[in-house]
């Protein structure tokens, strides 16, 4: 077994006032982020996406096995294939599979089975969780806390994309197994979600929804 090697932590401490200001600035920035469902076809430099993916890859994760893989789709033919397959599943979902209660919960968002954003947006980032890793010596080992790890990495990715000046949509066609086939990923990898990424359409609108206040989402003991 490999033994751990350590080196000193690099860390900057700020005075309390500055910390509060920094936290408030970031809060304000993130409060302006909205999930967008109407995308412009305007191209986005690939370097922006690459930077954001490196940020996602810094996420804390189980045993540092980094159990994720990101497939970045910009090829219009592949985007079309994904749209066709996703709309097929979504049609089933909205017309048959979804219980009434779920459809009622979705009503304020105005979603339906039509997913033009899957072709309009310049990038579809498909996030996969990997149940196993291959070590440098070729051994296959189990990954830990895959959902937690991939969820955190996806959160980093969403924040990085917004920070860079783009918008995204977390899209979860259900079931998502068709993505393994279209994107040629091994069955050991499970699609986690699809992050539609780009600029908002000029006429993009978002639903009037609010976030719960601090008192409702947190308890200090
Ligand atoms: N996957 C469907 C339904 C959907 C489900 C939830 I929960 C949402 O927050 C939004 C949509 C769709 O993408 O339309």
PDB file of C-alpha atoms and ligand atoms in Angstrom:
ATOM      1  CA  UNK A   1       0.000   0.000   0.000  1.00  0.00           C
ATOM      2  CA  UNK A   2       1.199   3.492  -0.824  1.00  0.00           C
ATOM      3  CA  UNK A   3       1.979   5.620   2.239  1.00  0.00           C
ATOM      4  CA  UNK A   4       0.890   9.253   2.309  1.00  0.00           C
ATOM      5  CA  UNK A   5       3.373  12.044   1.802  1.00  0.00           C
ATOM      6  CA  UNK A   6       2.531  15.488   3.105  1.00  0.00           C
ATOM      7  CA  UNK A   7       3.580  19.046   2.408  1.00  0.00           C
ATOM      8  CA  UNK A   8       2.617  22.330   4.105  1.00  0.00           C
ATOM      9  CA  UNK A   9      -0.837  23.749   3.362  1.00  0.00           C
ATOM     10  CA  UNK A  10      -1.034  26.952   1.380  1.00  0.00           C
ATOM     11  CA  UNK A  11      -3.772  29.078   3.000  1.00  0.00           C
ATOM     12  CA  UNK A  12      -4.633  32.777   3.264  1.00  0.00           C
ATOM     13  CA  UNK A  13      -6.408  34.023   6.390  1.00  0.00           C
ATOM     14  CA  UNK A  14      -8.459  37.240   6.112  1.00  0.00           C
ATOM     15  CA  UNK A  15      -9.500  39.578   8.938  1.00  0.00           C
ATOM     16  CA  UNK A  16     -13.141  38.959  10.065  1.00  0.00           C
ATOM     17  CA  UNK A  17     -14.547  42.066   8.329  1.00  0.00           C
ATOM     18  CA  UNK A  18     -12.910  41.118   5.068  1.00  0.00           C
ATOM     19  CA  UNK A  19     -14.149  37.548   5.412  1.00  0.00           C
ATOM     20  CA  UNK A  20     -17.731  38.730   5.878  1.00  0.00           C
ATOM     21  CA  UNK A  21     -17.407  41.032   2.873  1.00  0.00           C
ATOM     22  CA  UNK A  22     -15.988  38.268   0.722  1.00  0.00           C
ATOM     23  CA  UNK A  23     -18.762  35.889   1.787  1.00  0.00           C
ATOM     24  CA  UNK A  24     -21.408  38.539   1.079  1.00  0.00           C
ATOM     25  CA  UNK A  25     -19.926  39.392  -2.327  1.00  0.00           C
ATOM     26  CA  UNK A  26     -19.969  35.739  -3.341  1.00  0.00           C
ATOM     27  CA  UNK A  27     -23.493  35.302  -1.959  1.00  0.00           C
ATOM     28  CA  UNK A  28     -24.672  38.292  -3.983  1.00  0.00           C
ATOM     29  CA  UNK A  29     -23.037  36.948  -7.129  1.00  0.00           C
ATOM     30  CA  UNK A  30     -24.535  33.489  -6.684  1.00  0.00           C
ATOM     31  CA  UNK A  31     -27.966  34.906  -5.891  1.00  0.00           C
ATOM     32  CA  UNK A  32     -28.057  36.279  -9.412  1.00  0.00           C
ATOM     33  CA  UNK A  33     -27.455  32.883 -10.978  1.00  0.00           C
ATOM     34  CA  UNK A  34     -30.533  31.463 -12.636  1.00  0.00           C
ATOM     35  CA  UNK A  35     -31.161  28.205 -14.379  1.00  0.00           C
ATOM     36  CA  UNK A  36     -31.917  29.107 -17.971  1.00  0.00           C
ATOM     37  CA  UNK A  37     -33.957  27.124 -20.489  1.00  0.00           C
ATOM     38  CA  UNK A  38     -33.615  29.390 -23.536  1.00  0.00           C
ATOM     39  CA  UNK A  39     -30.155  29.351 -25.069  1.00  0.00           C
ATOM     40  CA  UNK A  40     -28.441  31.407 -27.742  1.00  0.00           C
ATOM     41  CA  UNK A  41     -26.533  29.567 -30.463  1.00  0.00           C
ATOM     42  CA  UNK A  42     -23.662  32.030 -29.966  1.00  0.00           C
ATOM     43  CA  UNK A  43     -20.380  30.108 -29.743  1.00  0.00           C
ATOM     44  CA  UNK A  44     -18.391  29.892 -26.530  1.00  0.00           C
ATOM     45  CA  UNK A  45     -14.597  29.538 -26.518  1.00  0.00           C
ATOM     46  CA  UNK A  46     -13.652  25.975 -25.663  1.00  0.00           C
ATOM     47  CA  UNK A  47     -10.954  27.331 -23.302  1.00  0.00           C
ATOM     48  CA  UNK A  48     -13.706  28.626 -20.969  1.00  0.00           C
ATOM     49  CA  UNK A  49     -15.226  25.159 -20.713  1.00  0.00           C
ATOM     50  CA  UNK A  50     -11.797  23.601 -20.172  1.00  0.00           C
ATOM     51  CA  UNK A  51     -11.065  25.988 -17.291  1.00  0.00           C
ATOM     52  CA  UNK A  52     -14.454  25.269 -15.699  1.00  0.00           C
ATOM     53  CA  UNK A  53     -13.906  21.513 -15.964  1.00  0.00           C
ATOM     54  CA  UNK A  54     -10.527  21.792 -14.261  1.00  0.00           C
ATOM     55  CA  UNK A  55     -12.300  23.676 -11.454  1.00  0.00           C
ATOM     56  CA  UNK A  56     -14.908  20.889 -11.220  1.00  0.00           C
ATOM     57  CA  UNK A  57     -12.057  18.387 -10.955  1.00  0.00           C
ATOM     58  CA  UNK A  58     -10.767  20.122  -7.804  1.00  0.00           C
ATOM     59  CA  UNK A  59     -13.866  19.022  -5.853  1.00  0.00           C
ATOM     60  CA  UNK A  60     -13.426  17.045  -2.652  1.00  0.00           C
ATOM     61  CA  UNK A  61     -14.289  13.400  -3.295  1.00  0.00           C
ATOM     62  CA  UNK A  62     -14.101   9.866  -1.961  1.00  0.00           C
ATOM     63  CA  UNK A  63     -10.495   8.748  -1.339  1.00  0.00           C
ATOM     64  CA  UNK A  64      -9.410  11.237  -4.039  1.00  0.00           C
ATOM     65  CA  UNK A  65     -10.295   8.636  -6.677  1.00  0.00           C
ATOM     66  CA  UNK A  66     -12.078  11.428  -8.590  1.00  0.00           C
ATOM     67  CA  UNK A  67     -14.949   9.241  -9.777  1.00  0.00           C
ATOM     68  CA  UNK A  68     -16.170  11.446 -12.619  1.00  0.00           C
ATOM     69  CA  UNK A  69     -15.936  11.817 -16.348  1.00  0.00           C
ATOM     70  CA  UNK A  70     -17.203  14.779 -18.340  1.00  0.00           C
ATOM     71  CA  UNK A  71     -18.174  14.383 -21.988  1.00  0.00           C
ATOM     72  CA  UNK A  72     -18.341  17.758 -23.708  1.00  0.00           C
ATOM     73  CA  UNK A  73     -20.606  17.631 -26.738  1.00  0.00           C
ATOM     74  CA  UNK A  74     -20.478  20.359 -29.371  1.00  0.00           C
ATOM     75  CA  UNK A  75     -20.937  18.246 -32.528  1.00  0.00           C
ATOM     76  CA  UNK A  76     -24.383  19.184 -33.923  1.00  0.00           C
ATOM     77  CA  UNK A  77     -25.018  15.599 -35.064  1.00  0.00           C
ATOM     78  CA  UNK A  78     -24.437  14.229 -31.562  1.00  0.00           C
ATOM     79  CA  UNK A  79     -26.497  17.023 -29.990  1.00  0.00           C
ATOM     80  CA  UNK A  80     -29.335  16.124 -32.347  1.00  0.00           C
ATOM     81  CA  UNK A  81     -29.122  12.448 -31.398  1.00  0.00           C
ATOM     82  CA  UNK A  82     -29.222  13.379 -27.715  1.00  0.00           C
ATOM     83  CA  UNK A  83     -32.229  15.665 -28.259  1.00  0.00           C
ATOM     84  CA  UNK A  84     -34.187  12.998 -30.108  1.00  0.00           C
ATOM     85  CA  UNK A  85     -33.487  10.371 -27.436  1.00  0.00           C
ATOM     86  CA  UNK A  86     -34.134  12.760 -24.526  1.00  0.00           C
ATOM     87  CA  UNK A  87     -37.416  14.006 -25.996  1.00  0.00           C
ATOM     88  CA  UNK A  88     -38.560  10.418 -26.438  1.00  0.00           C
ATOM     89  CA  UNK A  89     -37.975   9.736 -22.731  1.00  0.00           C
ATOM     90  CA  UNK A  90     -39.442  13.070 -21.713  1.00  0.00           C
ATOM     91  CA  UNK A  91     -42.585  12.450 -23.723  1.00  0.00           C
ATOM     92  CA  UNK A  92     -43.056   9.216 -21.814  1.00  0.00           C
ATOM     93  CA  UNK A  93     -42.356  11.073 -18.579  1.00  0.00           C
ATOM     94  CA  UNK A  94     -44.769  13.945 -19.102  1.00  0.00           C
ATOM     95  CA  UNK A  95     -47.532  11.888 -20.723  1.00  0.00           C
ATOM     96  CA  UNK A  96     -47.353   8.645 -18.747  1.00  0.00           C
ATOM     97  CA  UNK A  97     -44.631   8.039 -16.190  1.00  0.00           C
ATOM     98  CA  UNK A  98     -44.770  11.170 -14.021  1.00  0.00           C
ATOM     99  CA  UNK A  99     -47.251  11.015 -11.153  1.00  0.00           C
ATOM    100  CA  UNK A 100     -49.727  13.912 -10.943  1.00  0.00           C
ATOM    101  CA  UNK A 101     -47.985  15.216  -7.831  1.00  0.00           C
ATOM    102  CA  UNK A 102     -44.653  15.507  -9.671  1.00  0.00           C
ATOM    103  CA  UNK A 103     -46.232  17.313 -12.610  1.00  0.00           C
ATOM    104  CA  UNK A 104     -47.857  19.736 -10.155  1.00  0.00           C
ATOM    105  CA  UNK A 105     -44.465  20.429  -8.561  1.00  0.00           C
ATOM    106  CA  UNK A 106     -42.996  21.153 -12.007  1.00  0.00           C
ATOM    107  CA  UNK A 107     -45.848  23.410 -13.177  1.00  0.00           C
ATOM    108  CA  UNK A 108     -44.277  26.687 -11.886  1.00  0.00           C
ATOM    109  CA  UNK A 109     -41.150  25.954 -13.957  1.00  0.00           C
ATOM    110  CA  UNK A 110     -43.109  25.619 -17.200  1.00  0.00           C
ATOM    111  CA  UNK A 111     -41.126  22.596 -18.385  1.00  0.00           C
ATOM    112  CA  UNK A 112     -42.412  20.121 -20.955  1.00  0.00           C
ATOM    113  CA  UNK A 113     -41.135  17.375 -23.260  1.00  0.00           C
ATOM    114  CA  UNK A 114     -39.703  19.803 -25.835  1.00  0.00           C
ATOM    115  CA  UNK A 115     -35.976  20.302 -25.377  1.00  0.00           C
ATOM    116  CA  UNK A 116     -34.722  22.652 -28.148  1.00  0.00           C
ATOM    117  CA  UNK A 117     -31.919  23.818 -25.847  1.00  0.00           C
ATOM    118  CA  UNK A 118     -30.222  20.454 -26.426  1.00  0.00           C
ATOM    119  CA  UNK A 119     -29.454  21.664 -29.971  1.00  0.00           C
ATOM    120  CA  UNK A 120     -29.326  25.452 -29.479  1.00  0.00           C
ATOM    121  CA  UNK A 121     -26.686  25.577 -26.740  1.00  0.00           C
ATOM    122  CA  UNK A 122     -23.087  25.325 -27.941  1.00  0.00           C
ATOM    123  CA  UNK A 123     -22.137  22.772 -25.284  1.00  0.00           C
ATOM    124  CA  UNK A 124     -23.783  19.859 -23.542  1.00  0.00           C
ATOM    125  CA  UNK A 125     -21.573  18.698 -20.707  1.00  0.00           C
ATOM    126  CA  UNK A 126     -22.611  15.182 -19.776  1.00  0.00           C
ATOM    127  CA  UNK A 127     -21.459  14.281 -16.279  1.00  0.00           C
ATOM    128  CA  UNK A 128     -20.819  10.594 -15.577  1.00  0.00           C
ATOM    129  CA  UNK A 129     -20.130   8.955 -12.222  1.00  0.00           C
ATOM    130  CA  UNK A 130     -17.620   6.109 -12.296  1.00  0.00           C
ATOM    131  CA  UNK A 131     -18.141   3.145 -10.009  1.00  0.00           C
ATOM    132  CA  UNK A 132     -14.552   1.932 -10.446  1.00  0.00           C
ATOM    133  CA  UNK A 133     -11.166   3.480 -11.104  1.00  0.00           C
ATOM    134  CA  UNK A 134      -8.169   2.094 -12.876  1.00  0.00           C
ATOM    135  CA  UNK A 135      -4.975   2.725 -10.904  1.00  0.00           C
ATOM    136  CA  UNK A 136      -1.645   3.599 -12.495  1.00  0.00           C
ATOM    137  CA  UNK A 137      -0.550  -0.048 -12.121  1.00  0.00           C
ATOM    138  CA  UNK A 138      -3.622  -1.253 -14.025  1.00  0.00           C
ATOM    139  CA  UNK A 139      -5.558  -2.515 -10.989  1.00  0.00           C
ATOM    140  CA  UNK A 140      -9.310  -1.857 -10.991  1.00  0.00           C
ATOM    141  CA  UNK A 141     -10.544  -0.548  -7.619  1.00  0.00           C
ATOM    142  CA  UNK A 142     -13.908   0.455  -6.227  1.00  0.00           C
ATOM    143  CA  UNK A 143     -14.797   4.146  -5.949  1.00  0.00           C
ATOM    144  CA  UNK A 144     -16.426   5.545  -2.815  1.00  0.00           C
ATOM    145  CA  UNK A 145     -19.207   8.100  -2.322  1.00  0.00           C
ATOM    146  CA  UNK A 146     -19.646   8.400  -6.057  1.00  0.00           C
ATOM    147  CA  UNK A 147     -22.931  10.346  -5.906  1.00  0.00           C
ATOM    148  CA  UNK A 148     -21.700  12.728  -3.245  1.00  0.00           C
ATOM    149  CA  UNK A 149     -18.424  13.329  -5.093  1.00  0.00           C
ATOM    150  CA  UNK A 150     -20.005  13.830  -8.489  1.00  0.00           C
ATOM    151  CA  UNK A 151     -22.693  16.079  -6.977  1.00  0.00           C
ATOM    152  CA  UNK A 152     -20.072  18.315  -5.391  1.00  0.00           C
ATOM    153  CA  UNK A 153     -18.021  18.448  -8.617  1.00  0.00           C
ATOM    154  CA  UNK A 154     -21.153  19.369 -10.553  1.00  0.00           C
ATOM    155  CA  UNK A 155     -21.857  22.168  -8.065  1.00  0.00           C
ATOM    156  CA  UNK A 156     -18.339  23.500  -8.588  1.00  0.00           C
ATOM    157  CA  UNK A 157     -18.881  23.269 -12.347  1.00  0.00           C
ATOM    158  CA  UNK A 158     -22.169  25.184 -12.233  1.00  0.00           C
ATOM    159  CA  UNK A 159     -20.576  27.931 -10.114  1.00  0.00           C
ATOM    160  CA  UNK A 160     -17.510  28.099 -12.393  1.00  0.00           C
ATOM    161  CA  UNK A 161     -19.667  28.357 -15.515  1.00  0.00           C
ATOM    162  CA  UNK A 162     -21.693  31.181 -14.000  1.00  0.00           C
ATOM    163  CA  UNK A 163     -18.582  32.937 -12.700  1.00  0.00           C
ATOM    164  CA  UNK A 164     -17.107  32.799 -16.220  1.00  0.00           C
ATOM    165  CA  UNK A 165     -20.124  34.675 -17.597  1.00  0.00           C
ATOM    166  CA  UNK A 166     -22.232  31.849 -18.970  1.00  0.00           C
ATOM    167  CA  UNK A 167     -25.472  30.177 -17.941  1.00  0.00           C
ATOM    168  CA  UNK A 168     -26.390  26.538 -17.542  1.00  0.00           C
ATOM    169  CA  UNK A 169     -29.309  24.205 -17.155  1.00  0.00           C
ATOM    170  CA  UNK A 170     -29.158  21.027 -15.121  1.00  0.00           C
ATOM    171  CA  UNK A 171     -31.074  18.618 -17.302  1.00  0.00           C
ATOM    172  CA  UNK A 172     -31.938  15.119 -16.140  1.00  0.00           C
ATOM    173  CA  UNK A 173     -33.819  13.211 -18.796  1.00  0.00           C
ATOM    174  CA  UNK A 174     -35.027  10.144 -17.021  1.00  0.00           C
ATOM    175  CA  UNK A 175     -33.896   7.467 -17.538  1.00  0.00           C
ATOM    176  CA  UNK A 176     -30.538   8.634 -18.922  1.00  0.00           C
ATOM    177  CA  UNK A 177     -29.048   5.292 -19.955  1.00  0.00           C
ATOM    178  CA  UNK A 178     -29.236   6.262 -23.651  1.00  0.00           C
ATOM    179  CA  UNK A 179     -26.305   8.641 -23.055  1.00  0.00           C
ATOM    180  CA  UNK A 180     -23.896   5.688 -22.594  1.00  0.00           C
ATOM    181  CA  UNK A 181     -24.857   4.411 -26.037  1.00  0.00           C
ATOM    182  CA  UNK A 182     -24.675   7.727 -27.889  1.00  0.00           C
ATOM    183  CA  UNK A 183     -21.465   8.839 -26.170  1.00  0.00           C
ATOM    184  CA  UNK A 184     -19.806   5.438 -26.178  1.00  0.00           C
ATOM    185  CA  UNK A 185     -19.160   5.283 -22.436  1.00  0.00           C
ATOM    186  CA  UNK A 186     -18.661   1.976 -20.572  1.00  0.00           C
ATOM    187  CA  UNK A 187     -21.628   0.564 -18.634  1.00  0.00           C
ATOM    188  CA  UNK A 188     -19.656   1.000 -15.383  1.00  0.00           C
ATOM    189  CA  UNK A 189     -20.158   4.761 -15.787  1.00  0.00           C
ATOM    190  CA  UNK A 190     -23.587   6.155 -14.922  1.00  0.00           C
ATOM    191  CA  UNK A 191     -24.906   9.429 -16.345  1.00  0.00           C
ATOM    192  CA  UNK A 192     -25.421  11.842 -13.446  1.00  0.00           C
ATOM    193  CA  UNK A 193     -26.845  14.798 -15.323  1.00  0.00           C
ATOM    194  CA  UNK A 194     -26.437  16.843 -18.431  1.00  0.00           C
ATOM    195  CA  UNK A 195     -25.337  20.458 -18.076  1.00  0.00           C
ATOM    196  CA  UNK A 196     -26.575  22.563 -20.963  1.00  0.00           C
ATOM    197  CA  UNK A 197     -24.091  25.437 -21.226  1.00  0.00           C
ATOM    198  CA  UNK A 198     -23.857  28.665 -23.188  1.00  0.00           C
ATOM    199  CA  UNK A 199     -25.210  32.188 -23.448  1.00  0.00           C
ATOM    200  CA  UNK A 200     -28.862  32.895 -22.707  1.00  0.00           C
ATOM    201  CA  UNK A 201     -31.106  33.691 -25.694  1.00  0.00           C
ATOM    202  CA  UNK A 202     -31.751  37.442 -26.081  1.00  0.00           C
ATOM    203  CA  UNK A 203     -35.384  36.879 -25.131  1.00  0.00           C
ATOM    204  CA  UNK A 204     -34.687  34.348 -22.368  1.00  0.00           C
ATOM    205  CA  UNK A 205     -37.184  34.421 -19.521  1.00  0.00           C
ATOM    206  CA  UNK A 206     -37.015  32.724 -16.139  1.00  0.00           C
ATOM    207  CA  UNK A 207     -39.847  31.772 -13.813  1.00  0.00           C
ATOM    208  CA  UNK A 208     -40.672  33.995 -10.839  1.00  0.00           C
ATOM    209  CA  UNK A 209     -39.437  31.718  -8.115  1.00  0.00           C
ATOM    210  CA  UNK A 210     -37.715  32.518  -4.838  1.00  0.00           C
ATOM    211  CA  UNK A 211     -35.197  30.791  -2.601  1.00  0.00           C
ATOM    212  CA  UNK A 212     -35.978  29.923   1.012  1.00  0.00           C
ATOM    213  CA  UNK A 213     -34.579  32.371   3.590  1.00  0.00           C
ATOM    214  CA  UNK A 214     -31.710  31.431   5.884  1.00  0.00           C
ATOM    215  CA  UNK A 215     -33.981  30.831   8.909  1.00  0.00           C
ATOM    216  CA  UNK A 216     -35.825  28.177   6.961  1.00  0.00           C
ATOM    217  CA  UNK A 217     -32.823  26.311   5.606  1.00  0.00           C
ATOM    218  CA  UNK A 218     -30.467  26.431   8.593  1.00  0.00           C
ATOM    219  CA  UNK A 219     -30.441  25.856  12.341  1.00  0.00           C
ATOM    220  CA  UNK A 220     -27.666  27.153  14.576  1.00  0.00           C
ATOM    221  CA  UNK A 221     -27.294  25.261  17.842  1.00  0.00           C
TER     222      UNK A 221
HETATM  223  N1  LIG B   1     -36.623  15.609 -16.497  1.00  0.00           N
HETATM  224  C1  LIG B   1     -37.764  16.415 -16.814  1.00  0.00           C
HETATM  225  C2  LIG B   1     -38.569  16.803 -15.619  1.00  0.00           C
HETATM  226  C3  LIG B   1     -37.973  17.713 -14.626  1.00  0.00           C
HETATM  227  C4  LIG B   1     -37.813  17.261 -13.327  1.00  0.00           C
HETATM  228  C5  LIG B   1     -37.360  18.101 -12.354  1.00  0.00           C
HETATM  229  I1  LIG B   1     -37.287  17.429 -10.451  1.00  0.00           I
HETATM  230  C6  LIG B   1     -37.037  19.448 -12.655  1.00  0.00           C
HETATM  231  O1  LIG B   1     -36.575  20.297 -11.658  1.00  0.00           O
HETATM  232  C7  LIG B   1     -37.193  19.905 -13.961  1.00  0.00           C
HETATM  233  C8  LIG B   1     -37.652  19.008 -14.938  1.00  0.00           C
HETATM  234  C9  LIG B   1     -37.362  17.620 -17.680  1.00  0.00           C
HETATM  235  O2  LIG B   1     -36.184  17.869 -17.853  1.00  0.00           O
HETATM  236  O3  LIG B   1     -38.244  18.289 -18.201  1.00  0.00           O
END
